[in-house]
PDB file of C-alpha atoms in Angstrom:
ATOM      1  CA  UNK S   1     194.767  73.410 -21.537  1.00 54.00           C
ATOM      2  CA  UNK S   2     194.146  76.833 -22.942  1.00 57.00           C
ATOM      3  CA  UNK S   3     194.571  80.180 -21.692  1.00 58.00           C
ATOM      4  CA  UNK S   4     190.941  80.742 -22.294  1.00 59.00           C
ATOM      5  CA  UNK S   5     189.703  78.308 -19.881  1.00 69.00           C
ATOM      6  CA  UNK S   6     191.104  80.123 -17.260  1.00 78.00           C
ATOM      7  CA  UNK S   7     189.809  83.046 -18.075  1.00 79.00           C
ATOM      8  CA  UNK S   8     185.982  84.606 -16.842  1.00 78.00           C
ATOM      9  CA  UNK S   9     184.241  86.574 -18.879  1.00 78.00           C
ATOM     10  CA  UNK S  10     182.151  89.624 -17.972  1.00 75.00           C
ATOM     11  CA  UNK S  11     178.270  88.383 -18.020  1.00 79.00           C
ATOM     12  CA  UNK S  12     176.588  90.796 -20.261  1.00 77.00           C
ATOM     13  CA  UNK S  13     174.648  92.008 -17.438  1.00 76.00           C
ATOM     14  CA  UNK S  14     177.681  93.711 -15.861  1.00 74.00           C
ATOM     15  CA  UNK S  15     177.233  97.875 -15.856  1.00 77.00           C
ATOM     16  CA  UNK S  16     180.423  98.593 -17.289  1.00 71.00           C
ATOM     17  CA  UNK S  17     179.322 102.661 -18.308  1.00 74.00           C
ATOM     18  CA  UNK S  18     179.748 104.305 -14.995  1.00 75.00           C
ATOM     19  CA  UNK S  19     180.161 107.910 -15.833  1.00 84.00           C
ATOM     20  CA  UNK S  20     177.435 109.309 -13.770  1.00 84.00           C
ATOM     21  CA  UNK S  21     176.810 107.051 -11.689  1.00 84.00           C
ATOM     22  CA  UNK S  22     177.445 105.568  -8.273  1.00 86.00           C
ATOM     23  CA  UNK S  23     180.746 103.689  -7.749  1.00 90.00           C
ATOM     24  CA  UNK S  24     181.908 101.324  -5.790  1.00 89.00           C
ATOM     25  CA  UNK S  25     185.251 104.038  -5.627  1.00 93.00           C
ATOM     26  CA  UNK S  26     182.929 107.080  -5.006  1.00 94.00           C
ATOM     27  CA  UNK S  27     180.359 105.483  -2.375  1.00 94.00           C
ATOM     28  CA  UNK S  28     183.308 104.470  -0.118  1.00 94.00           C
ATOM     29  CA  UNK S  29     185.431 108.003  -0.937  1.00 95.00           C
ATOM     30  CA  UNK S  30     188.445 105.944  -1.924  1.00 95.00           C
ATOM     31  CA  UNK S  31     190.140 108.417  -3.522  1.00 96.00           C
ATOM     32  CA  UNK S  32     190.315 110.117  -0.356  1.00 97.00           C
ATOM     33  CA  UNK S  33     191.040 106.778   1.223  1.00 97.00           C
ATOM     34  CA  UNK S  34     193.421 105.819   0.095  1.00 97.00           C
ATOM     35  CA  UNK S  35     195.313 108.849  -0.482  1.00 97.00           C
ATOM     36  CA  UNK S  36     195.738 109.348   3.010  1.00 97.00           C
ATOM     37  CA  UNK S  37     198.646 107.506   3.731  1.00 97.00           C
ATOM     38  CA  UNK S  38     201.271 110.063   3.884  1.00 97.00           C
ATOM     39  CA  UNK S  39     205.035 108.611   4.895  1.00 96.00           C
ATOM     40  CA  UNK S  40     207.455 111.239   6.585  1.00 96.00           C
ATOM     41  CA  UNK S  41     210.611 109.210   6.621  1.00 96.00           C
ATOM     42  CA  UNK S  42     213.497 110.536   4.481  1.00 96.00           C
ATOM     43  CA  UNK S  43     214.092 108.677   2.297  1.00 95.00           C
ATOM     44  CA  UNK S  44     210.732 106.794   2.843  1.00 96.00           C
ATOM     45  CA  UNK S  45     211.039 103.698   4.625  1.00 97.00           C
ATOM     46  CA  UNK S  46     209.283 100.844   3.141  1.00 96.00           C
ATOM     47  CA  UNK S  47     207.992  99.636   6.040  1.00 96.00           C
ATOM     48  CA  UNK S  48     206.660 102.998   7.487  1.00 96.00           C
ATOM     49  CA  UNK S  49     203.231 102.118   4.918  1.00 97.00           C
ATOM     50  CA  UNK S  50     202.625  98.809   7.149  1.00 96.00           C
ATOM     51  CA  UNK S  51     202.716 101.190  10.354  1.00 95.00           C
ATOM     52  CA  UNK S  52     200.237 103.762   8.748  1.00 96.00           C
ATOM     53  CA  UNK S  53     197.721 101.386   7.428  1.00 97.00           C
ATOM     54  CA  UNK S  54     197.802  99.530  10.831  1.00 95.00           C
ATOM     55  CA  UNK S  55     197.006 102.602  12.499  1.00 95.00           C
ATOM     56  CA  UNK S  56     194.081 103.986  10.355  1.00 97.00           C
ATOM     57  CA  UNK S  57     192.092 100.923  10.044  1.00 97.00           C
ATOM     58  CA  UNK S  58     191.931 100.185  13.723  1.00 96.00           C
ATOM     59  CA  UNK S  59     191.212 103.564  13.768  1.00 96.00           C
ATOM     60  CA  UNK S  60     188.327 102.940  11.860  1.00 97.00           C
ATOM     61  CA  UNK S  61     187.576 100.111  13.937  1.00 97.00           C
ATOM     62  CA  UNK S  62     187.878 102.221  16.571  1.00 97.00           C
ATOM     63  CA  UNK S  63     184.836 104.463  15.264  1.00 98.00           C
ATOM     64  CA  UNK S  64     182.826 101.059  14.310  1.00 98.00           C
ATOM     65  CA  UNK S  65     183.375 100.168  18.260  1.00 98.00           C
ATOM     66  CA  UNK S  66     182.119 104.013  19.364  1.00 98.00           C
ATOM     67  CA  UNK S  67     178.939 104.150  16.991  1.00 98.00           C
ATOM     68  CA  UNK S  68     177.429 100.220  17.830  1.00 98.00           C
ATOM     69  CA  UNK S  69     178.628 101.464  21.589  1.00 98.00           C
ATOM     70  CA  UNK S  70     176.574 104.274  21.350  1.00 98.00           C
ATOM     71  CA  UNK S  71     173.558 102.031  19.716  1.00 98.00           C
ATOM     72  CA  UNK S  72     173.744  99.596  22.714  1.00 98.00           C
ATOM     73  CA  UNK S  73     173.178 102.459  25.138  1.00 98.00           C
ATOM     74  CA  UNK S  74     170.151 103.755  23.356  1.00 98.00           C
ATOM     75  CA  UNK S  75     168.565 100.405  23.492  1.00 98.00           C
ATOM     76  CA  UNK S  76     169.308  99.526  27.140  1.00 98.00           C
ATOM     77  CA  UNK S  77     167.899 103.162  27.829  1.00 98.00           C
ATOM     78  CA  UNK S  78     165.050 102.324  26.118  1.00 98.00           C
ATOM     79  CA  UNK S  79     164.528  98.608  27.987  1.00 97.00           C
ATOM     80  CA  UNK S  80     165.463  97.061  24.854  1.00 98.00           C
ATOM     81  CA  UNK S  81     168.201  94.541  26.164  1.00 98.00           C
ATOM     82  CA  UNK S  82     167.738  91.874  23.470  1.00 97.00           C
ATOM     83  CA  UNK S  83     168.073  94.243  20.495  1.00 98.00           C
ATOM     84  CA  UNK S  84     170.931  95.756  22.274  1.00 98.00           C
ATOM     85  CA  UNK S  85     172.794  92.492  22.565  1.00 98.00           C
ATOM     86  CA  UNK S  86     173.169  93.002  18.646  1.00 98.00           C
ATOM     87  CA  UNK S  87     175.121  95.905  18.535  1.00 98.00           C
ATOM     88  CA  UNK S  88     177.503  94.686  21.952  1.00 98.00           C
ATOM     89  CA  UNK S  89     177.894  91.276  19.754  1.00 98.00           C
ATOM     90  CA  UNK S  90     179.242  93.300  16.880  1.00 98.00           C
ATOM     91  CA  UNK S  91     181.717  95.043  19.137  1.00 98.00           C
ATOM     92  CA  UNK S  92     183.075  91.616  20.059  1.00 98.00           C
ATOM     93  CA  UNK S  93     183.613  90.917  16.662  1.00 98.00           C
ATOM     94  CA  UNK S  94     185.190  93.574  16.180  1.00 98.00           C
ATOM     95  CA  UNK S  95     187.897  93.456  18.894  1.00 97.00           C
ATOM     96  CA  UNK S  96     188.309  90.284  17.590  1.00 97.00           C
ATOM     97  CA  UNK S  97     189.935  91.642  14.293  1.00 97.00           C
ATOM     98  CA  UNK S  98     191.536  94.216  15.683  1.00 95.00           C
ATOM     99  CA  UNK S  99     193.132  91.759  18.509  1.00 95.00           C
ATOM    100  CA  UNK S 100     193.980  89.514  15.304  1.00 95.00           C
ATOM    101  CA  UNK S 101     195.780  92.343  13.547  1.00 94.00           C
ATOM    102  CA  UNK S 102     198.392  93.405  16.175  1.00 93.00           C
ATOM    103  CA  UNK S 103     200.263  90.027  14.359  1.00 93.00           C
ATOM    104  CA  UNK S 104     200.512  91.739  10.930  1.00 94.00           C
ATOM    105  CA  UNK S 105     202.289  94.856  12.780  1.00 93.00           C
ATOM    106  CA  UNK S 106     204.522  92.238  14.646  1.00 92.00           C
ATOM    107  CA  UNK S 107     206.501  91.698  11.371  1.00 94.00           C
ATOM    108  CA  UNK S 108     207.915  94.837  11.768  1.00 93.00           C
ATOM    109  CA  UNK S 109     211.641  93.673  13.052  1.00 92.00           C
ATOM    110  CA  UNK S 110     213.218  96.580  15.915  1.00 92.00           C
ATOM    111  CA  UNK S 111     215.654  97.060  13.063  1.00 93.00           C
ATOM    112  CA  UNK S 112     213.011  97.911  10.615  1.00 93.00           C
ATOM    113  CA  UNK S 113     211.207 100.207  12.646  1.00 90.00           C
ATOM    114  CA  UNK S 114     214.024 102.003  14.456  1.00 91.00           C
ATOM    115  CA  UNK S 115     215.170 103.122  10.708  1.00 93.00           C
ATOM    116  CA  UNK S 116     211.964 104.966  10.955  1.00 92.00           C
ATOM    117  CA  UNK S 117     210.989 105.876  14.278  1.00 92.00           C
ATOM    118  CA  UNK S 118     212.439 108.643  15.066  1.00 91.00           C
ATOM    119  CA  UNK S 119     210.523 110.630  12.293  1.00 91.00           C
ATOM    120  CA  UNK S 120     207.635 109.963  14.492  1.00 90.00           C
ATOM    121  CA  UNK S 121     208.304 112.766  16.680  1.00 87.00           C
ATOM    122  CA  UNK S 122     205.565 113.092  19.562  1.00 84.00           C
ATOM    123  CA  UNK S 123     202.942 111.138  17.715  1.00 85.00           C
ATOM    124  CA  UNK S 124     201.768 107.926  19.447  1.00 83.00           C
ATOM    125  CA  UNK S 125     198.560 106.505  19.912  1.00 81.00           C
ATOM    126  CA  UNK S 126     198.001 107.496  23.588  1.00 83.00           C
ATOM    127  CA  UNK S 127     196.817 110.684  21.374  1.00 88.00           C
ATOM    128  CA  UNK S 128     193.896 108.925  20.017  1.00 92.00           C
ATOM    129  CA  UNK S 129     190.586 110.307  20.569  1.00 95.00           C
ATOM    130  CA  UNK S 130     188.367 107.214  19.570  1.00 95.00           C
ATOM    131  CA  UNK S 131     190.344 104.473  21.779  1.00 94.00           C
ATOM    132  CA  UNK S 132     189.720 107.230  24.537  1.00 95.00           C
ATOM    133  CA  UNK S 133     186.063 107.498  23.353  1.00 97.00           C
ATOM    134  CA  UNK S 134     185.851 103.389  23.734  1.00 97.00           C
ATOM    135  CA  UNK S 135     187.330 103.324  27.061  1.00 95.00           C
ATOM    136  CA  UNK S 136     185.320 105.945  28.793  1.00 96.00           C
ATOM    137  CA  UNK S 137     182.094 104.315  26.792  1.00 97.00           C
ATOM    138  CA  UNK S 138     182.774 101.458  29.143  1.00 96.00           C
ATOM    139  CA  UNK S 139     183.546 103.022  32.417  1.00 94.00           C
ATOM    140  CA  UNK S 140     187.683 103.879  32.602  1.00 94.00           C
ATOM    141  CA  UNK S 141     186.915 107.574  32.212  1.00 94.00           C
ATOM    142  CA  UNK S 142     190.232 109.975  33.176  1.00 94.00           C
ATOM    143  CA  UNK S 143     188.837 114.223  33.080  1.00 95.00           C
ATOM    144  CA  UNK S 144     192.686 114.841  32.895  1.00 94.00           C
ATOM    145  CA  UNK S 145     192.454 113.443  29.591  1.00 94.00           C
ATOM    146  CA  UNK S 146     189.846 116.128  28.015  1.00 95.00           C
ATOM    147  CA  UNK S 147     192.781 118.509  28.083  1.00 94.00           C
ATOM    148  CA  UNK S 148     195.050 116.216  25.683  1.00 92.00           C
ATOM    149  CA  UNK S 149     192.744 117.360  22.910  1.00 94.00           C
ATOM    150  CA  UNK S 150     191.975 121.195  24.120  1.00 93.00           C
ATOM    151  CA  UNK S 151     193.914 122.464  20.982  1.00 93.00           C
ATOM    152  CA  UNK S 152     191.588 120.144  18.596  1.00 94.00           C
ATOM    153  CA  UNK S 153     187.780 121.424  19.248  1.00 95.00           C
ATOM    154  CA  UNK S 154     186.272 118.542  17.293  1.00 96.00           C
ATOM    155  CA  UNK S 155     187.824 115.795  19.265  1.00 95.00           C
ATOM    156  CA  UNK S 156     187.360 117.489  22.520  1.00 97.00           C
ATOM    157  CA  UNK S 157     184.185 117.756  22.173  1.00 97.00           C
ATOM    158  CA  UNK S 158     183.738 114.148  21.164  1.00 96.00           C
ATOM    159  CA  UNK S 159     185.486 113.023  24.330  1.00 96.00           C
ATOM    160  CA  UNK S 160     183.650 115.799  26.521  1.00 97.00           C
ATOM    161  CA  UNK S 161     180.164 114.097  25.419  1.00 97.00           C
ATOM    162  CA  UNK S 162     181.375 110.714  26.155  1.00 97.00           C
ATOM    163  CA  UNK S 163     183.041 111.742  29.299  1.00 97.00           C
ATOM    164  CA  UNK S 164     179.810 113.247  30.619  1.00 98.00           C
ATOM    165  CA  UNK S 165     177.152 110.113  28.806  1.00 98.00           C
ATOM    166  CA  UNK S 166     176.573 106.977  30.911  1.00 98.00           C
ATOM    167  CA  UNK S 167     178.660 103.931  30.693  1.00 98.00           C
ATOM    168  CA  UNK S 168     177.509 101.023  29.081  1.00 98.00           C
ATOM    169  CA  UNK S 169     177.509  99.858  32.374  1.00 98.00           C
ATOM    170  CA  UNK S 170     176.071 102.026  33.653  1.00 98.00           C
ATOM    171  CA  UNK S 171     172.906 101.732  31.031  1.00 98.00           C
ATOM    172  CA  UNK S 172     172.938  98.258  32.206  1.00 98.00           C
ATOM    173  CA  UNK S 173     172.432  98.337  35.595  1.00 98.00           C
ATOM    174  CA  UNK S 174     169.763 101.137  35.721  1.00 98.00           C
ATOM    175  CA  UNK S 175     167.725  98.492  33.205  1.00 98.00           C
ATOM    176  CA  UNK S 176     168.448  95.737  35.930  1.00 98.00           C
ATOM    177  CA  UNK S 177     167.090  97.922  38.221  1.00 98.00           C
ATOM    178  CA  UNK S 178     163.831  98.655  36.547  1.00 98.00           C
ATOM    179  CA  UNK S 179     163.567  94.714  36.443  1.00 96.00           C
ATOM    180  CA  UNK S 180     163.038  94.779  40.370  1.00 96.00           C
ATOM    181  CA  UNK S 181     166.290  94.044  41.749  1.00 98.00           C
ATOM    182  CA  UNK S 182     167.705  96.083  44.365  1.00 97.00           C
ATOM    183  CA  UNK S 183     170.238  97.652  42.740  1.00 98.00           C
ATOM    184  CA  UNK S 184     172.235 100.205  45.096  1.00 97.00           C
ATOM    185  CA  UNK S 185     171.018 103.924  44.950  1.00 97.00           C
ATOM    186  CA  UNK S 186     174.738 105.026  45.354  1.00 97.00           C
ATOM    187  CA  UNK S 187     175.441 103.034  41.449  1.00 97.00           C
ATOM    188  CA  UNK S 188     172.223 104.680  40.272  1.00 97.00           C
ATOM    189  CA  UNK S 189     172.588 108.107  41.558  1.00 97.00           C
ATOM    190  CA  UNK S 190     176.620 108.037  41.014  1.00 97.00           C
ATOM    191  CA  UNK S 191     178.241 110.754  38.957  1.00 97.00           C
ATOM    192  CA  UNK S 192     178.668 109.212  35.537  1.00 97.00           C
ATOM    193  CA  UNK S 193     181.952 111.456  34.614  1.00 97.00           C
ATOM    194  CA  UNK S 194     183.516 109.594  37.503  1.00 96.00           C
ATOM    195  CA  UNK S 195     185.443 106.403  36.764  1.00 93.00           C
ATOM    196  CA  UNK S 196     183.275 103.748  37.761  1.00 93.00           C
ATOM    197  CA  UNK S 197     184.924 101.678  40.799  1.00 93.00           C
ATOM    198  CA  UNK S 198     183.663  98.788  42.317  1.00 96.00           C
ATOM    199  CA  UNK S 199     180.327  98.868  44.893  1.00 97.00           C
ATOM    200  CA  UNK S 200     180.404  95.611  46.999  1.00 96.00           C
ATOM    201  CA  UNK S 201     176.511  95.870  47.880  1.00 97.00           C
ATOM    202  CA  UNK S 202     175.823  95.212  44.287  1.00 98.00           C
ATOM    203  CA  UNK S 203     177.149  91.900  44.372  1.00 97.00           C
ATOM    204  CA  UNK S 204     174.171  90.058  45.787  1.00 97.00           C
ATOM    205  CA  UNK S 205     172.423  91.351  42.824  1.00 97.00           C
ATOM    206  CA  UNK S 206     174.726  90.094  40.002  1.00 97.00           C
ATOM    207  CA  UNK S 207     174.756  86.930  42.338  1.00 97.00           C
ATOM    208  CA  UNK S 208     171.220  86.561  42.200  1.00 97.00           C
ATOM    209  CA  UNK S 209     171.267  86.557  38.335  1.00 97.00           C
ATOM    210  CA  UNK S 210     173.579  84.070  38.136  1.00 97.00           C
ATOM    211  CA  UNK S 211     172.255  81.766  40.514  1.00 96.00           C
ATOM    212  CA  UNK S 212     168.861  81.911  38.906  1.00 96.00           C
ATOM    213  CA  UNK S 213     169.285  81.850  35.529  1.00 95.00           C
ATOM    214  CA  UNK S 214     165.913  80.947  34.118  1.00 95.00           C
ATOM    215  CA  UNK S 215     164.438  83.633  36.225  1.00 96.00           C
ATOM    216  CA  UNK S 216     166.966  86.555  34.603  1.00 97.00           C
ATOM    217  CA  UNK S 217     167.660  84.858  31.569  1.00 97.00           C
ATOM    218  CA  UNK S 218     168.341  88.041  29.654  1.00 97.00           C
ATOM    219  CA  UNK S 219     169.949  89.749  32.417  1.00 98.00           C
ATOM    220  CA  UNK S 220     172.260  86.414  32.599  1.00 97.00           C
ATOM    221  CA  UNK S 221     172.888  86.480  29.711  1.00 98.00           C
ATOM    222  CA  UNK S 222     174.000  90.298  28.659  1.00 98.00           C
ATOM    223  CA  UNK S 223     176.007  89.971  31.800  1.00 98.00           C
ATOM    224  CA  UNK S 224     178.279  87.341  30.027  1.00 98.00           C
ATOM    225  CA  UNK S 225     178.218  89.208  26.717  1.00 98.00           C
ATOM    226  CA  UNK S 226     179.855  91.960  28.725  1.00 98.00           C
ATOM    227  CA  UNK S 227     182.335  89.813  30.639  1.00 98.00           C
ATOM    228  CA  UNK S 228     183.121  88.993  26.758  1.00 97.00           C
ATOM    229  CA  UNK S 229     183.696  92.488  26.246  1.00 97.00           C
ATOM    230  CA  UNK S 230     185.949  93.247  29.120  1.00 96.00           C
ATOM    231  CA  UNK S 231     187.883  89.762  28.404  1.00 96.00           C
ATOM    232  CA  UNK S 232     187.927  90.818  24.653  1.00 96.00           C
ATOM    233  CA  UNK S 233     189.377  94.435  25.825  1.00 94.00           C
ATOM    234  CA  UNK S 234     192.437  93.201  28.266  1.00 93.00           C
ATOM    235  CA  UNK S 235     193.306  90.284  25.000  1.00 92.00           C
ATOM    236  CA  UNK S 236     193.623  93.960  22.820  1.00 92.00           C
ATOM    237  CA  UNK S 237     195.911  94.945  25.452  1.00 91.00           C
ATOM    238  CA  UNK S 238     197.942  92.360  26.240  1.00 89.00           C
ATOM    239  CA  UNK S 239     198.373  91.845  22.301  1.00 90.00           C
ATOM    240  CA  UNK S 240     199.420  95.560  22.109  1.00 87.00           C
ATOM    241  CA  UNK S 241     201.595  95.075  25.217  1.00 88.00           C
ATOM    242  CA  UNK S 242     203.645  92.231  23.738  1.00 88.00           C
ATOM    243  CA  UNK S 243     204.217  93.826  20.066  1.00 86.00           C
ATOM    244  CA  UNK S 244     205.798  96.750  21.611  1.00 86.00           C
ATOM    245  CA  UNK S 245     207.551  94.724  23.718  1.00 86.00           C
ATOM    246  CA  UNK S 246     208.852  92.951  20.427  1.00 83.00           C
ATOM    247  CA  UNK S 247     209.275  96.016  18.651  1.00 82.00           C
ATOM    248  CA  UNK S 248     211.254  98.478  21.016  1.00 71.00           C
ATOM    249  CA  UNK S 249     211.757  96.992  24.097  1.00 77.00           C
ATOM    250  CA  UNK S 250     211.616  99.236  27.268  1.00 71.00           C
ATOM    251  CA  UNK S 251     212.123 102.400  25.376  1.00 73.00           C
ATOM    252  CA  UNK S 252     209.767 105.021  26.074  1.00 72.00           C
ATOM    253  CA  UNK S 253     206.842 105.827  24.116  1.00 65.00           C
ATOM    254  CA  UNK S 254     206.737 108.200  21.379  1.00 69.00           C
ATOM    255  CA  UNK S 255     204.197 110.443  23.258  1.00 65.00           C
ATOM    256  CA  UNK S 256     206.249 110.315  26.208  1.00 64.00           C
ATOM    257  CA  UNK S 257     205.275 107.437  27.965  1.00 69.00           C
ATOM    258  CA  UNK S 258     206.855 104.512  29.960  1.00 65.00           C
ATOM    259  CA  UNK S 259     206.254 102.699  27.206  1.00 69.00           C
ATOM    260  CA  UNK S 260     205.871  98.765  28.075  1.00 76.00           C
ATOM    261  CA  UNK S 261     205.663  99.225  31.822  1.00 73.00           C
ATOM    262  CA  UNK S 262     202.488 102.146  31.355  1.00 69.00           C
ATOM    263  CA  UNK S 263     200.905  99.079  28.949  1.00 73.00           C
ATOM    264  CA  UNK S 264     201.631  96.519  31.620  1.00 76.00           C
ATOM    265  CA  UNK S 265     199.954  98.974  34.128  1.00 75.00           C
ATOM    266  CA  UNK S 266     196.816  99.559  32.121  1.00 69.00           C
ATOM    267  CA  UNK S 267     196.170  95.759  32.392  1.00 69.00           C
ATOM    268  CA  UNK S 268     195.247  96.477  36.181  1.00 72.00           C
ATOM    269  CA  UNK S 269     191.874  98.634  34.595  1.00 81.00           C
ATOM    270  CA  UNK S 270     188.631  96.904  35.276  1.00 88.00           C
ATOM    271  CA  UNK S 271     185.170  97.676  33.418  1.00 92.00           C
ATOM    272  CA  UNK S 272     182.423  95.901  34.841  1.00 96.00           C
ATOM    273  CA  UNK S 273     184.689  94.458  38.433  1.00 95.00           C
ATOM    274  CA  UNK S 274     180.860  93.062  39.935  1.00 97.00           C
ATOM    275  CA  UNK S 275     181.171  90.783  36.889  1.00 97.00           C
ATOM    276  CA  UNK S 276     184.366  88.922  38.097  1.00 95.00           C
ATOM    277  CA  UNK S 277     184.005  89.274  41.867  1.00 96.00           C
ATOM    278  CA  UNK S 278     180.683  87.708  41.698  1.00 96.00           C
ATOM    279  CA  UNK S 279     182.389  84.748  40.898  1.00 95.00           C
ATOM    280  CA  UNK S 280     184.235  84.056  44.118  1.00 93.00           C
ATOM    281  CA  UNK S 281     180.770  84.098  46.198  1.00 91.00           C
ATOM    282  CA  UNK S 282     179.106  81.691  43.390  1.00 89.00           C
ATOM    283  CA  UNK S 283     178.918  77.793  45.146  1.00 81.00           C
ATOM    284  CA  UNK S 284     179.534  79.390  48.768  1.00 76.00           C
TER     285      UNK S 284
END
C-alpha cells in the first residue's frame, strides 16, 4: 500500500487564506488560552501542567454550571418549567464530566505531587469563587464566605449577587406554589441569603406530587431532575474526597483546611432535603 492512500487531501472548498478573517484560534481567544498555564515549580515539575489544566477547565465548567444555573431561574420565574428543564439537564451533563475528570488528576502519584506542592503556597480551591457561586445557586449559602474575596471586587461582587438571588430551589417552589399547592408561607417568605434548611410542613406537598403523578407531571418530574442534581453534586464530592485522599492523605489543605476530614464533612450538606425525606412517608 502507498503512503498516499493514507493520506486526505484538502477539498478545494477548504478557506485556507485567513488573514482577516475569523478563526477558529481568534473566536475562542486561544492565544490567551492557552497561554495561561503558568508553572511556579523550580525547576518546573512536569506534572505541575496536569494540575493546572485540571483546575482551569473545571473552572470553566464551573462558569458553564453558573450561567445555565442562572437560565433555569429565569425560566422558573417566569412559569416556564419545561424550558427550564433544558438548561438544569445541561448542568447534569456537565457534572457528569467534571465528576469523570477527577480520574485524570488521580494519576498524579503522592510522590509526584509532593515534588511540587509546596510551591503552592496558600492557593487551594476552597478559594474559588464559581464553585462558591454553584453552591449558593442551589441553596448551601455561607455570608462568612463573602469576606474570602473582599480584597478581589469582581468576585465579591459575583458571590454578593448570588448570595442575595433565590435558590434554584427556591425558584422552584414559589412556581409550585402558583400551581395551587399549599406551599408553606414561612419557604415563600424566607430570607433567601439564609442557607436553606429543611421545613417539615412542606412535605405533604412534595408527597402529593409524587403520589399523583399524572396530575403534577411536570412538577414530578423537575423534582427528579433536581434529586439528579443534588445526587450528581455529592458523586463530585465524594470523587474529590477520594483523590485527595489518594494524593496526600490527611495532610491539611493548602488553604488551610482539614483537608480530607473538612471534604468528608461537606458530604453532610443537603440542597433540596424535602426531596429525600419525602421518600420515607411514600407507601405509608
Amino acid at each position: 500500500m502507498s503512503n498516499e492512500a493514507n493520506e486526505r487531501a484538502l477539498e478545494e472548498g477548504i478557506v485556507t487564506d485567513l488573514r482577516g478573517r475569523m478563526t477558529y484560534g481568534s473566536y475562542l481567544d486561544l492565544d490567551r488560552l492557552l497561554g495561561a498555564q503558568h508553572p511556579v515549580s523550580v525547576p518546573e515539575h512536569h506534572d505541575e501542567m496536569l494540575f493546572i489544566i485540571q483546575h482551569q477547565t473545571t473552572e470553566l465548567w464551573l462558569k458553564l454550571m453558573l450561567h445555565e444555573l442562572g437560565r433555569a431561574r429565569d425560566l422558573l420565574a417566569a412559569d416556564d418549567l419545561r424550558e427550564a428543564l433544558k438548561p438544569i439537564a445541561r448542568v447534569k451533563h456537565i457534572q457528569d464530566v467534571i465528576t469523570r475528570q477527577w480520574s485524570v488528576l488521580a494519576t498524579l502519584t503522592p510522590t509526584e505531587y509532593a515534588q511540587f506542592r509546596g510551591f503552592l503556597g496558600n492557593a487551594s480551591g476552597f478559594q474559588s469563587v464559581q464553585y462558591r457561586g454553584v453552591e449558593f445557586a442551589l441553596g448551601n449559602k455561607n455570608e462568612k464566605m463573602l469576606s474570602l474575596f473582599r480584597s478581589h471586587p469582581e468576585n465579591l461582587a459575583l458571590l454578593t449577587a448570588e448570595w442575595e438571588r433565590p435558590t434554584l430551589y427556591d425558584e422552584f417552589l414559589r412556581l409550585v406554589a402558583r400551581r395551587g399547592l399549599p406551599v408553606p408561607a414561612s419557604v415563600l417568605e424566607r430570607d433567601v441569603r439564609l442557607p436553606y434548611r429543611e421545613t417539615p410542613e412542606l412535605i405533604p406537598v412534595i408527597r402529593e406530587v409524587y403520589e399523583n403523578p399524572h396530575e403534577h407531571w411536570e412538577l414530578y418530574e423537575a423534582c427528579e431532575e433536581l434529586v439528579d442534581v443534588e445526587d450528581n453534586f455529592q458523586f463530585w464530592r465524594f470523587r474529590h474526597l477520594r483523590t485527595v485522599s489518594r494524593t496526600i492523605g490527611m495532610k491539611k489543605g493548602t488553604g488551610g483546611s482539614t483537608g480530607v476530614d473538612f471534604l468528608q464533612r461537606a458530604l453532610s450538606l443537603t440542597f433540596f432535603p424535602e426531596l429525600y425525606s419525602v421518600r420515607t412517608e411514600i407507601g405509608r
